[in-house]
Amino acid sequence: MKHKTLKGLQDIMPPEIAIWQHVEKMAHEVFRNFGCREIRLPIIESTDVFIRSIGETSDIVEKEMYTFEDKGGRSVTMRPEGTAAFVRAYVQHHLHNDPAPQKYFYMGPMFRYERPQAFRYRQFYQIGVEAMGIEDPKLDAEMLSMLSVLLDRIGLKGLNFEVTSIGCKDCRPGHREALTDFLRDKLDAFCTDCQRRFDLNPLRILDCKVNRCIESREGAPPVIEHLCDDCSTHFNALKNNLKILNVPHTINPNLVRGLDYYTKTAFEVTSENLGSQSAVAAGGRYDSMVKDFGGPPTPGIGFAMGMERIIPLIKDAMAEPEGPDLYICPIGDAAIEKSFTLTNELRAAGLWAETAYQSTSLKSQMRKANRIGAKHVIVIGEDEIGNNAVTIKNMANKEESSSTLTAADICRIISP
Ligand code: ATP
Ligand code: MG
């Protein structure tokens, strides 16, 4: 029986996993500095959690969700993104009772039934942050600054931070009217999905990825020109705050997000080195979502970064994968026994130690020590056991040190 990963899925394995861990470590550090605490949520939720919040006319809900009936006849969905599930948890656990802002982060897989291509998978991993309870655009600037600090610490270069405001329910009717006026005569040029969207949710047409729709919507009025006073003041303050915090950015009035829940601030971080799948992170404000989920009106802002787009950008810059601190080459049966227990003691004492399970030639063991990148090597034979003495060889600089054959002494010489 031969099996392979499903289309659009991939195994993530060593040595690449070291880069994933590097990114996750940087994220843990930066999030701690900015006061974000980890939250781990289920991978499946009730389908309703996603439909209303992300939007019935969004690509995600219309085409991309892994939705199925469980054995109890409930419609469940494998999460296509993190925010809706987070808000479900926020309301369920009354997190609004904690002092604001409440800041959380998550890391984990998301599922979208998309057409697989470079940097686009059906299971992909996001690191996301959500910050709740503060409407002030200082928080928006703080989130963007945190993202910029993190991406910088991870080692990403050549990024562009694109920012806009997509207004609120008060700005939408005016914009919708201007947009439908613009689109009405041109509708034939758009794909059938967009023609349907015209009546249901014309804003979605601005996010369609079909080439002829992209061309035909050139010159369409952006939301930014139809902001209400409140959204306009918020956006101006955000721009100012971004300057104060030194977050390099450009204003992109044509930026729209693929999810319906966003209000006011929306942003995307793109890389010059990813071809057409250029977004490494994206996010925005969602000030009415908590209320829509039955909680008290609470503003929120968040973003998510795509791991599969970050990893290839830093792959080449990362150091070689790590090898064991020590490899023990046993020669003879007594040495095999000694190595077995010594390796165990060394591991318990904090070293990464490896040894052979059966006696083979010294030459083949040394070859193995090299292949797995051991930093130090010791050879144990009858003499070493008899004299309780061993020579530790440093594989990088070839220096040799003497030690007794005890875990404590060996550990003192080799610090991991
Ligand atoms: P795109 O425009 O590339 O489809 P999106 O707007 O659908 O992105 P979001 O829902 O905002 O993406 O998700 C945030 C980030 O998650 C994206 O910027 C991207 O880095 C990553 N991402 C989204 N979908 C995928 C996918 N199918 N495969 C890999 N990464 C993805
Ligand atoms: Mg998408």
CSV table of C-alpha atoms in Angstrom, one decimal, residues 99-376:
chain,number,residue,atom,x,y,z
A,99,PRO,CA,-8.1,44.9,31.7
A,100,ALA,CA,-7.9,46.2,28.1
A,101,PRO,CA,-6.1,45.7,25.9
A,102,GLN,CA,-6.3,42.0,26.1
A,103,LYS,CA,-3.7,40.6,23.7
A,104,TYR,CA,-3.4,37.1,22.6
A,105,PHE,CA,-1.4,35.1,20.0
A,106,TYR,CA,-1.8,31.7,18.4
A,107,MET,CA,0.2,29.5,16.2
A,108,GLY,CA,-1.3,26.6,14.1
A,109,PRO,CA,-2.6,25.1,11.0
A,110,MET,CA,-5.5,26.6,8.9
A,111,PHE,CA,-7.3,24.9,6.1
A,112,ARG,CA,-8.6,26.3,2.8
A,113,TYR,CA,-9.5,24.3,-0.3
A,114,GLU,CA,-7.6,26.6,-2.7
A,115,ARG,CA,-5.8,25.8,-5.9
A,116,PRO,CA,-2.4,24.7,-4.7
A,117,GLN,CA,0.6,26.6,-6.2
A,118,ALA,CA,3.9,28.0,-5.0
A,119,PHE,CA,3.4,29.4,-1.5
A,120,ARG,CA,-0.3,28.5,-1.5
A,121,TYR,CA,-1.3,25.3,0.4
A,122,ARG,CA,-4.6,23.7,1.6
A,123,GLN,CA,-3.1,23.3,5.0
A,124,PHE,CA,-0.9,26.2,6.0
A,125,TYR,CA,0.3,27.6,9.2
A,126,GLN,CA,-0.3,31.0,10.7
A,127,ILE,CA,1.1,32.9,13.6
A,128,GLY,CA,-1.6,35.4,14.6
A,129,VAL,CA,-2.2,38.1,17.1
A,130,GLU,CA,-5.5,39.6,18.4
A,131,ALA,CA,-5.7,42.7,20.6
A,132,MET,CA,-9.0,43.7,22.1
A,133,GLY,CA,-10.8,46.4,23.9
A,134,ILE,CA,-9.0,49.6,22.6
A,135,GLU,CA,-10.4,51.7,19.8
A,136,ASP,CA,-7.5,54.2,19.9
A,137,PRO,CA,-5.3,54.0,16.7
A,138,LYS,CA,-2.2,53.9,19.0
A,139,LEU,CA,-3.0,50.2,19.3
A,140,ASP,CA,-3.2,49.8,15.5
A,141,ALA,CA,0.3,51.4,15.2
A,142,GLU,CA,1.6,49.3,18.1
A,143,MET,CA,0.4,46.1,16.3
A,144,LEU,CA,2.1,47.2,13.1
A,145,SER,CA,5.2,48.1,14.9
A,146,MET,CA,5.2,44.7,16.7
A,147,LEU,CA,4.9,42.9,13.3
A,148,SER,CA,7.7,45.0,11.9
A,149,VAL,CA,10.0,44.3,14.9
A,150,LEU,CA,9.2,40.6,14.6
A,151,LEU,CA,9.7,40.3,10.8
A,152,ASP,CA,12.9,42.2,11.2
A,153,ARG,CA,14.2,39.9,14.0
A,154,ILE,CA,13.2,36.9,12.0
A,155,GLY,CA,15.5,38.3,9.3
A,156,LEU,CA,13.1,39.2,6.5
A,157,LYS,CA,14.2,42.0,4.1
A,158,GLY,CA,12.6,43.8,1.3
A,159,LEU,CA,9.1,44.1,2.8
A,160,ASN,CA,6.4,46.6,2.1
A,161,PHE,CA,3.8,47.5,4.7
A,162,GLU,CA,0.6,48.6,2.9
A,163,VAL,CA,-2.0,50.3,5.0
A,164,THR,CA,-5.5,51.7,4.3
A,165,SER,CA,-8.8,52.2,6.0
A,166,ILE,CA,-11.9,50.4,4.8
A,167,GLY,CA,-14.3,52.3,6.9
A,168,CYS,CA,-17.2,51.2,8.9
A,169,LYS,CA,-20.9,50.5,8.4
A,170,ASP,CA,-21.6,54.2,8.2
A,171,CYS,CA,-19.1,54.8,5.4
A,172,ARG,CA,-20.2,51.7,3.4
A,173,PRO,CA,-23.5,52.9,1.9
A,174,GLY,CA,-21.9,56.0,0.3
A,175,HIS,CA,-19.0,54.0,-1.1
A,176,ARG,CA,-21.3,51.2,-2.3
A,177,GLU,CA,-23.3,53.7,-4.3
A,178,ALA,CA,-20.2,55.2,-5.9
A,179,LEU,CA,-18.8,51.8,-6.6
A,180,THR,CA,-21.9,50.3,-8.1
A,181,ASP,CA,-22.3,53.5,-10.3
A,182,PHE,CA,-18.7,52.9,-11.5
A,183,LEU,CA,-19.3,49.2,-12.2
A,184,ARG,CA,-22.8,49.2,-13.6
A,185,ASP,CA,-21.9,49.8,-17.3
A,186,LYS,CA,-18.8,47.6,-17.2
A,187,LEU,CA,-20.4,44.6,-15.6
A,188,ASP,CA,-20.2,42.4,-18.7
A,189,ALA,CA,-16.4,42.5,-18.6
A,190,PHE,CA,-16.3,40.8,-15.2
A,191,CYS,CA,-16.4,37.1,-14.3
A,192,THR,CA,-19.7,35.5,-13.4
A,193,ASP,CA,-18.8,35.5,-9.7
A,194,CYS,CA,-18.3,39.3,-9.8
A,195,GLN,CA,-21.6,39.8,-11.7
A,196,ARG,CA,-23.3,38.0,-8.8
A,197,ARG,CA,-21.4,39.9,-6.2
A,198,PHE,CA,-22.6,43.2,-7.8
A,199,ASP,CA,-25.9,42.9,-6.1
A,200,LEU,CA,-24.8,40.9,-3.0
A,201,ASN,CA,-21.6,42.6,-2.0
A,202,PRO,CA,-19.9,44.8,-4.6
A,203,LEU,CA,-16.9,45.4,-2.4
A,204,ARG,CA,-15.8,41.8,-3.0
A,205,ILE,CA,-15.4,42.7,-6.7
A,206,LEU,CA,-12.4,44.8,-5.7
A,207,ASP,CA,-10.7,41.6,-4.3
A,208,CYS,CA,-11.4,39.3,-7.2
A,209,LYS,CA,-8.2,37.6,-8.5
A,210,VAL,CA,-9.4,37.0,-12.1
A,211,ASN,CA,-7.2,39.0,-14.5
A,212,ARG,CA,-10.0,40.6,-16.5
A,213,CYS,CA,-11.7,41.7,-13.3
A,214,ILE,CA,-8.5,43.3,-12.1
A,215,GLU,CA,-8.2,45.2,-15.4
A,216,SER,CA,-11.8,46.2,-15.6
A,217,ARG,CA,-12.0,47.6,-12.1
A,218,GLU,CA,-9.1,50.0,-12.8
A,219,GLY,CA,-10.1,53.4,-11.5
A,220,ALA,CA,-12.9,52.2,-9.2
A,221,PRO,CA,-13.5,54.5,-6.3
A,222,PRO,CA,-11.6,53.3,-3.2
A,223,VAL,CA,-13.3,53.3,0.3
A,224,ILE,CA,-10.7,55.7,1.6
A,225,GLU,CA,-12.4,58.5,-0.4
A,226,HIS,CA,-15.7,57.8,1.3
A,227,LEU,CA,-14.7,57.6,5.0
A,228,CYS,CA,-17.1,59.1,7.6
A,229,ASP,CA,-15.7,61.7,10.0
A,230,ASP,CA,-14.9,59.1,12.7
A,231,CYS,CA,-13.1,56.8,10.4
A,232,SER,CA,-11.3,59.6,8.7
A,233,THR,CA,-10.0,61.0,12.1
A,234,HIS,CA,-9.0,57.5,13.1
A,235,PHE,CA,-7.1,56.9,9.9
A,236,ASN,CA,-5.2,60.3,10.1
A,237,ALA,CA,-4.2,59.5,13.7
A,238,LEU,CA,-3.0,56.1,12.6
A,239,LYS,CA,-0.8,57.6,9.9
A,240,ASN,CA,0.6,60.0,12.5
A,241,ASN,CA,1.2,57.2,15.0
A,242,LEU,CA,3.0,55.1,12.4
A,243,LYS,CA,5.4,58.0,11.8
A,244,ILE,CA,6.0,58.4,15.6
A,245,LEU,CA,6.8,54.7,16.0
A,246,ASN,CA,8.9,54.7,12.8
A,247,VAL,CA,7.0,52.0,11.0
A,248,PRO,CA,7.9,52.4,7.3
A,249,HIS,CA,4.7,52.0,5.2
A,250,THR,CA,2.8,53.1,2.1
A,251,ILE,CA,-0.9,54.0,1.9
A,252,ASN,CA,-2.6,51.7,-0.6
A,253,PRO,CA,-6.2,52.9,-1.2
A,254,ASN,CA,-6.9,49.8,-3.4
A,255,LEU,CA,-6.1,47.3,-0.6
A,256,VAL,CA,-9.2,45.3,0.2
A,257,ARG,CA,-9.3,42.2,2.4
A,258,GLY,CA,-10.8,38.9,1.6
A,259,LEU,CA,-12.9,38.8,4.8
A,260,ASP,CA,-16.0,40.8,5.5
A,261,TYR,CA,-15.4,41.5,9.2
A,262,TYR,CA,-12.8,44.2,8.8
A,263,THR,CA,-13.5,47.8,9.8
A,264,LYS,CA,-11.3,50.9,9.6
A,265,THR,CA,-7.6,49.9,9.6
A,266,ALA,CA,-6.6,47.1,7.1
A,267,PHE,CA,-3.0,46.2,6.2
A,268,GLU,CA,-0.9,43.7,4.3
A,269,VAL,CA,2.8,43.1,4.4
A,270,THR,CA,4.2,42.0,1.0
A,271,SER,CA,7.5,40.7,-0.1
A,272,GLU,CA,9.3,41.4,-3.4
A,273,ASN,CA,10.5,37.9,-3.5
A,274,LEU,CA,7.4,35.7,-3.5
A,275,GLY,CA,6.0,36.3,-7.0
A,276,SER,CA,2.2,36.6,-7.1
A,277,GLN,CA,1.6,35.1,-3.7
A,278,SER,CA,3.3,38.1,-2.2
A,279,ALA,CA,1.5,38.6,1.1
A,280,VAL,CA,3.5,37.4,4.1
A,281,ALA,CA,1.1,38.8,6.7
A,282,ALA,CA,-2.2,40.7,6.8
A,283,GLY,CA,-4.7,42.0,9.2
A,284,GLY,CA,-6.9,44.8,10.4
A,285,ARG,CA,-9.5,46.0,12.8
A,286,TYR,CA,-12.8,44.3,13.5
A,287,ASP,CA,-14.8,46.6,15.7
A,288,SER,CA,-18.2,45.0,15.4
A,289,MET,CA,-17.3,41.3,15.5
A,290,VAL,CA,-17.5,40.7,19.3
A,291,LYS,CA,-21.0,42.3,19.3
A,292,ASP,CA,-22.0,40.1,16.3
A,293,PHE,CA,-21.0,37.1,18.3
A,294,GLY,CA,-23.3,38.1,21.2
A,295,GLY,CA,-20.6,39.8,23.4
A,296,PRO,CA,-20.6,43.4,24.6
A,297,PRO,CA,-19.5,45.9,21.8
A,298,THR,CA,-15.7,45.6,21.9
A,299,PRO,CA,-13.2,46.8,19.3
A,300,GLY,CA,-10.5,44.5,18.1
A,301,ILE,CA,-7.5,44.4,15.8
A,302,GLY,CA,-5.4,41.5,14.6
A,303,PHE,CA,-3.1,40.0,12.0
A,304,ALA,CA,-1.8,36.7,10.8
A,305,MET,CA,1.5,35.8,9.2
A,306,GLY,CA,1.8,32.9,6.8
A,307,MET,CA,4.7,30.5,7.8
A,308,GLU,CA,5.0,28.9,4.3
A,309,ARG,CA,5.8,32.3,2.9
A,310,ILE,CA,8.2,33.4,5.6
A,311,ILE,CA,10.3,30.2,5.7
A,312,PRO,CA,11.5,30.3,2.0
A,313,LEU,CA,12.6,33.9,2.4
A,314,ILE,CA,15.0,33.1,5.2
A,315,LYS,CA,16.0,29.5,4.3
A,316,ASP,CA,19.3,30.4,2.7
A,317,ALA,CA,20.3,32.7,5.5
A,318,MET,CA,19.9,30.1,8.2
A,319,ALA,CA,22.8,28.2,9.7
A,320,GLU,CA,23.4,24.5,9.1
A,321,PRO,CA,21.2,22.2,11.1
A,322,GLU,CA,22.5,21.3,14.6
A,323,GLY,CA,24.1,17.9,15.4
A,324,PRO,CA,24.6,16.1,18.8
A,325,ASP,CA,26.9,17.6,21.4
A,326,LEU,CA,28.7,14.2,21.7
A,327,TYR,CA,29.0,11.0,19.8
A,328,ILE,CA,30.3,7.9,21.7
A,329,CYS,CA,32.0,5.2,19.7
A,330,PRO,CA,32.1,2.0,21.6
A,331,ILE,CA,34.5,-0.8,20.6
A,332,GLY,CA,33.7,-4.2,22.1
A,333,ASP,CA,30.9,-5.7,24.1
A,334,ALA,CA,31.8,-4.1,27.4
A,335,ALA,CA,32.1,-0.7,25.8
A,336,ILE,CA,28.6,-1.2,24.2
A,337,GLU,CA,27.1,-1.7,27.7
A,338,LYS,CA,29.1,1.2,29.1
A,339,SER,CA,28.0,3.6,26.3
A,340,PHE,CA,24.4,2.5,26.7
A,341,THR,CA,24.2,3.7,30.3
A,342,LEU,CA,26.6,6.7,29.8
A,343,THR,CA,24.6,8.1,26.9
A,344,ASN,CA,21.5,7.9,29.1
A,345,GLU,CA,23.2,9.7,32.0
A,346,LEU,CA,24.6,12.4,29.7
A,347,ARG,CA,21.1,13.0,28.2
A,348,ALA,CA,19.6,13.3,31.7
A,349,ALA,CA,22.3,15.8,32.6
A,350,GLY,CA,21.4,18.0,29.6
A,351,LEU,CA,23.6,17.0,26.7
A,352,TRP,CA,22.5,15.7,23.4
A,353,ALA,CA,24.4,12.4,23.2
A,354,GLU,CA,24.3,9.6,20.7
A,355,THR,CA,26.0,6.2,20.5
A,356,ALA,CA,26.0,3.0,18.5
A,357,TYR,CA,23.7,0.2,19.6
A,358,GLN,CA,25.9,-2.5,18.2
A,359,SER,CA,29.7,-2.9,17.8
A,360,THR,CA,30.9,-1.8,14.4
A,361,SER,CA,34.3,-0.7,13.1
A,362,LEU,CA,35.7,2.5,14.5
A,363,LYS,CA,36.0,3.8,10.9
A,364,SER,CA,32.3,3.4,10.2
A,365,GLN,CA,31.4,4.9,13.6
A,366,MET,CA,33.5,8.0,12.9
A,367,ARG,CA,31.9,8.3,9.5
A,368,LYS,CA,28.5,8.3,11.2
A,369,ALA,CA,29.6,10.9,13.8
A,370,ASN,CA,30.7,13.2,11.0
A,371,ARG,CA,27.5,12.6,9.0
A,372,ILE,CA,25.2,13.6,11.9
A,373,GLY,CA,27.4,16.6,12.7
A,374,ALA,CA,28.5,15.6,16.1
A,375,LYS,CA,30.4,18.4,17.9
A,376,HIS,CA,32.5,16.1,20.0
